[in-house]
Amino acid sequence: MKTKMRLENTMCLMNKYWENGLRALVFYAKMKPSDPLEKAIDFDKNYMALASQCCGPESLISECFETWSGVLFSRICTLMESNLQKACCLKSIPEREKCLTEIAIEESKTLPNISIEAEHLCRLRQNLQLLKWIVYEYSRRNPQLDVKRNLDSAVRVNGLITYCCATNNPSDCITSFSEHFHV
């Protein structure tokens, strides 16, 4: 029985194997592209706290046995403000995801362009905030992509920026690849 409970505790399993605990941040940025980075980080922290809580046998709750996407959708739906978003949240999960993604795609088209300045990016890297910033910006501008693809792209860009910041001329290096990186 104990093994069965441990295997069905999907939240604990996801907590152990998620890359940098950033999937909830990607999810939030995709679903609410107009919200600021701080709200996405708070959503991610709260979600990871739940996942971590699910790994303690004394603190198991029903959410520990739901799918990670089910938990994310139920939590994000409590934060939705527009009537269109609320209507999407009443649908079943596959339809809910499609409906919310369509709204997010339209919303992402209204986001202002960002300028990619080497000095700012290198400073973010030094403060260990670069990956979160890239994950957030890339995901909110590409809500049509799935969580894994957004995360993989952001990790790749993070590696390129880290490389560029270590060169003699980070600005030229970042400019050369940023032409191919559509944020």
CSV table of C-alpha atoms in Angstrom, one decimal:
chain,number,residue,atom,x,y,z
A,1,MET,CA,0.0,0.0,0.0
A,2,LYS,CA,2.8,2.4,0.9
A,3,THR,CA,4.6,1.8,-2.4
A,4,LYS,CA,1.3,2.3,-4.3
A,5,MET,CA,0.7,5.6,-2.5
A,6,ARG,CA,4.3,6.7,-3.3
A,7,LEU,CA,3.9,5.9,-7.0
A,8,GLU,CA,0.5,7.7,-7.2
A,9,ASN,CA,1.9,10.8,-5.5
A,10,THR,CA,2.5,12.5,-8.8
A,11,MET,CA,3.3,15.9,-7.2
A,12,CYS,CA,6.2,14.4,-5.2
A,13,LEU,CA,7.6,12.6,-8.3
A,14,MET,CA,7.4,15.8,-10.4
A,15,ASN,CA,9.1,17.7,-7.7
A,16,LYS,CA,12.1,15.3,-7.8
A,17,TYR,CA,12.5,15.4,-11.5
A,18,TRP,CA,11.6,18.9,-12.7
A,19,GLU,CA,14.3,21.0,-14.3
A,20,ASN,CA,15.2,23.8,-11.9
A,21,GLY,CA,11.6,23.9,-10.7
A,22,LEU,CA,10.6,26.3,-13.5
A,23,ARG,CA,7.8,24.5,-15.2
A,24,ALA,CA,5.1,26.3,-13.1
A,25,LEU,CA,6.8,29.6,-14.0
A,26,VAL,CA,6.6,28.6,-17.7
A,27,PHE,CA,3.0,27.6,-17.3
A,28,TYR,CA,2.0,30.8,-15.6
A,29,ALA,CA,3.8,33.0,-18.1
A,30,LYS,CA,2.1,31.1,-21.0
A,31,MET,CA,-1.4,31.5,-19.5
A,32,LYS,CA,-1.1,35.1,-18.1
A,33,PRO,CA,1.4,36.8,-20.4
A,34,SER,CA,0.5,40.3,-19.3
A,35,ASP,CA,1.3,39.7,-15.7
A,36,PRO,CA,4.6,40.8,-14.2
A,37,LEU,CA,7.5,38.4,-13.6
A,38,GLU,CA,7.1,38.7,-9.8
A,39,LYS,CA,3.6,37.1,-10.0
A,40,ALA,CA,4.9,34.3,-12.1
A,41,ILE,CA,7.8,33.7,-9.6
A,42,ASP,CA,5.3,33.7,-6.7
A,43,PHE,CA,3.1,31.2,-8.6
A,44,ASP,CA,6.1,29.0,-9.2
A,45,LYS,CA,7.2,29.2,-5.5
A,46,ASN,CA,3.7,28.3,-4.2
A,47,TYR,CA,3.4,25.4,-6.6
A,48,MET,CA,6.9,24.1,-5.7
A,49,ALA,CA,6.0,24.4,-2.0
A,50,LEU,CA,3.0,22.2,-2.6
A,51,ALA,CA,5.1,19.7,-4.6
A,52,SER,CA,7.6,19.7,-1.8
A,53,GLN,CA,4.9,19.3,0.8
A,54,CYS,CA,3.6,16.2,-1.1
A,55,CYS,CA,7.0,14.5,-0.4
A,56,GLY,CA,6.4,14.6,3.3
A,57,PRO,CA,4.3,11.5,4.4
A,58,GLU,CA,2.7,13.5,7.3
A,59,SER,CA,1.4,16.2,5.0
A,60,LEU,CA,-0.3,14.5,2.1
A,61,ILE,CA,-3.3,16.2,0.6
A,62,SER,CA,-5.6,15.3,-2.3
A,63,GLU,CA,-3.7,17.5,-4.7
A,64,CYS,CA,-0.7,15.3,-4.3
A,65,PHE,CA,-2.4,12.6,-6.3
A,66,GLU,CA,-3.7,14.8,-9.2
A,67,THR,CA,-1.8,15.3,-12.5
A,68,TRP,CA,0.6,18.2,-12.4
A,69,SER,CA,-1.3,19.9,-15.2
A,70,GLY,CA,-4.6,19.4,-13.4
A,71,VAL,CA,-3.2,21.1,-10.3
A,72,LEU,CA,-1.7,23.9,-12.4
A,73,PHE,CA,-4.9,24.6,-14.2
A,74,SER,CA,-7.0,24.5,-11.0
A,75,ARG,CA,-4.6,27.0,-9.4
A,76,ILE,CA,-4.3,29.3,-12.4
A,77,CYS,CA,-8.1,29.4,-12.8
A,78,THR,CA,-8.5,30.9,-9.3
A,79,LEU,CA,-6.4,33.8,-10.6
A,80,MET,CA,-8.2,34.5,-13.8
A,81,GLU,CA,-10.0,37.8,-14.0
A,82,SER,CA,-11.7,38.2,-17.4
A,83,ASN,CA,-15.1,36.6,-18.1
A,84,LEU,CA,-13.6,34.8,-21.2
A,85,GLN,CA,-10.9,33.2,-19.0
A,86,LYS,CA,-13.4,32.2,-16.3
A,87,ALA,CA,-15.6,30.6,-19.0
A,88,CYS,CA,-12.5,28.6,-20.2
A,89,CYS,CA,-11.9,27.4,-16.7
A,90,LEU,CA,-15.3,25.8,-16.6
A,91,LYS,CA,-14.4,23.4,-19.4
A,92,SER,CA,-12.7,20.0,-19.2
A,93,ILE,CA,-8.9,20.1,-19.1
A,94,PRO,CA,-8.1,19.5,-22.8
A,95,GLU,CA,-10.7,22.2,-23.8
A,96,ARG,CA,-9.6,24.4,-21.0
A,97,GLU,CA,-6.0,24.4,-22.1
A,98,LYS,CA,-6.9,25.1,-25.7
A,99,CYS,CA,-9.3,27.9,-24.7
A,100,LEU,CA,-6.9,29.6,-22.3
A,101,THR,CA,-4.0,29.2,-24.8
A,102,GLU,CA,-6.0,31.0,-27.5
A,103,ILE,CA,-6.7,33.9,-25.2
A,104,ALA,CA,-3.0,34.0,-24.2
A,105,ILE,CA,-1.9,34.0,-27.8
A,106,GLU,CA,-4.0,37.1,-28.5
A,107,GLU,CA,-2.8,38.7,-25.2
A,108,SER,CA,0.8,38.0,-26.1
A,109,LYS,CA,0.5,39.9,-29.4
A,110,THR,CA,0.0,43.1,-27.3
A,111,LEU,CA,3.2,42.8,-25.3
A,112,PRO,CA,5.7,45.5,-25.9
A,113,ASN,CA,9.0,44.6,-27.6
A,114,ILE,CA,11.9,44.3,-25.2
A,115,SER,CA,15.4,45.4,-25.9
A,116,ILE,CA,18.1,42.9,-25.3
A,117,GLU,CA,21.1,44.8,-23.8
A,118,ALA,CA,24.2,42.8,-22.9
A,119,GLU,CA,25.0,44.8,-19.8
A,120,HIS,CA,21.5,44.1,-18.3
A,121,LEU,CA,21.6,40.4,-19.3
A,122,CYS,CA,25.1,39.9,-17.8
A,123,ARG,CA,24.0,41.6,-14.6
A,124,LEU,CA,21.0,39.2,-14.4
A,125,ARG,CA,23.4,36.3,-14.9
A,126,GLN,CA,25.6,37.4,-12.0
A,127,ASN,CA,22.5,37.7,-9.8
A,128,LEU,CA,21.3,34.2,-10.8
A,129,GLN,CA,18.1,35.7,-12.2
A,130,LEU,CA,18.9,35.3,-15.9
A,131,LEU,CA,17.2,31.9,-16.4
A,132,LYS,CA,14.0,33.0,-14.7
A,133,TRP,CA,13.9,36.1,-16.8
A,134,ILE,CA,14.4,34.3,-20.0
A,135,VAL,CA,11.9,31.5,-19.2
A,136,TYR,CA,9.3,34.2,-18.3
A,137,GLU,CA,9.9,36.4,-21.4
A,138,TYR,CA,10.2,33.5,-23.8
A,139,SER,CA,7.1,31.7,-22.5
A,140,ARG,CA,4.8,34.6,-22.3
A,141,ARG,CA,5.7,35.5,-25.9
A,142,ASN,CA,5.2,31.9,-27.1
A,143,PRO,CA,2.1,30.6,-25.4
A,144,GLN,CA,1.4,28.3,-28.3
A,145,LEU,CA,4.4,26.2,-27.5
A,146,ASP,CA,4.2,23.5,-24.8
A,147,VAL,CA,5.9,23.8,-21.5
A,148,LYS,CA,8.9,21.6,-22.3
A,149,ARG,CA,9.6,23.3,-25.6
A,150,ASN,CA,9.5,26.8,-23.9
A,151,LEU,CA,11.8,25.5,-21.1
A,152,ASP,CA,14.3,23.9,-23.5
A,153,SER,CA,14.5,27.0,-25.7
A,154,ALA,CA,15.0,29.2,-22.6
A,155,VAL,CA,17.7,27.0,-21.2
A,156,ARG,CA,19.5,27.1,-24.6
A,157,VAL,CA,19.3,30.9,-24.7
A,158,ASN,CA,20.6,31.1,-21.1
A,159,GLY,CA,23.6,29.0,-22.1
A,160,LEU,CA,24.3,31.3,-25.1
A,161,ILE,CA,24.0,34.5,-23.0
A,162,THR,CA,26.2,32.9,-20.3
A,163,TYR,CA,28.8,32.2,-23.0
A,164,CYS,CA,28.6,35.7,-24.4
A,165,CYS,CA,28.9,37.3,-21.0
A,166,ALA,CA,32.3,35.5,-20.6
A,167,THR,CA,33.7,36.9,-23.8
A,168,ASN,CA,35.6,40.2,-24.3
A,169,ASN,CA,32.7,41.7,-26.2
A,170,PRO,CA,29.4,40.5,-24.8
A,171,SER,CA,27.4,43.0,-26.7
A,172,ASP,CA,28.5,41.9,-30.2
A,173,CYS,CA,28.1,38.2,-29.2
A,174,ILE,CA,24.6,38.7,-27.9
A,175,THR,CA,23.6,40.8,-30.9
A,176,SER,CA,24.8,38.1,-33.3
A,177,PHE,CA,22.5,35.4,-31.8
A,178,SER,CA,19.6,37.7,-30.7
A,179,GLU,CA,18.7,38.3,-34.3
A,180,HIS,CA,17.6,34.6,-34.4
A,181,PHE,CA,15.9,34.7,-31.0
A,182,HIS,CA,12.5,36.2,-31.4
A,183,VAL,CA,11.4,37.4,-28.0
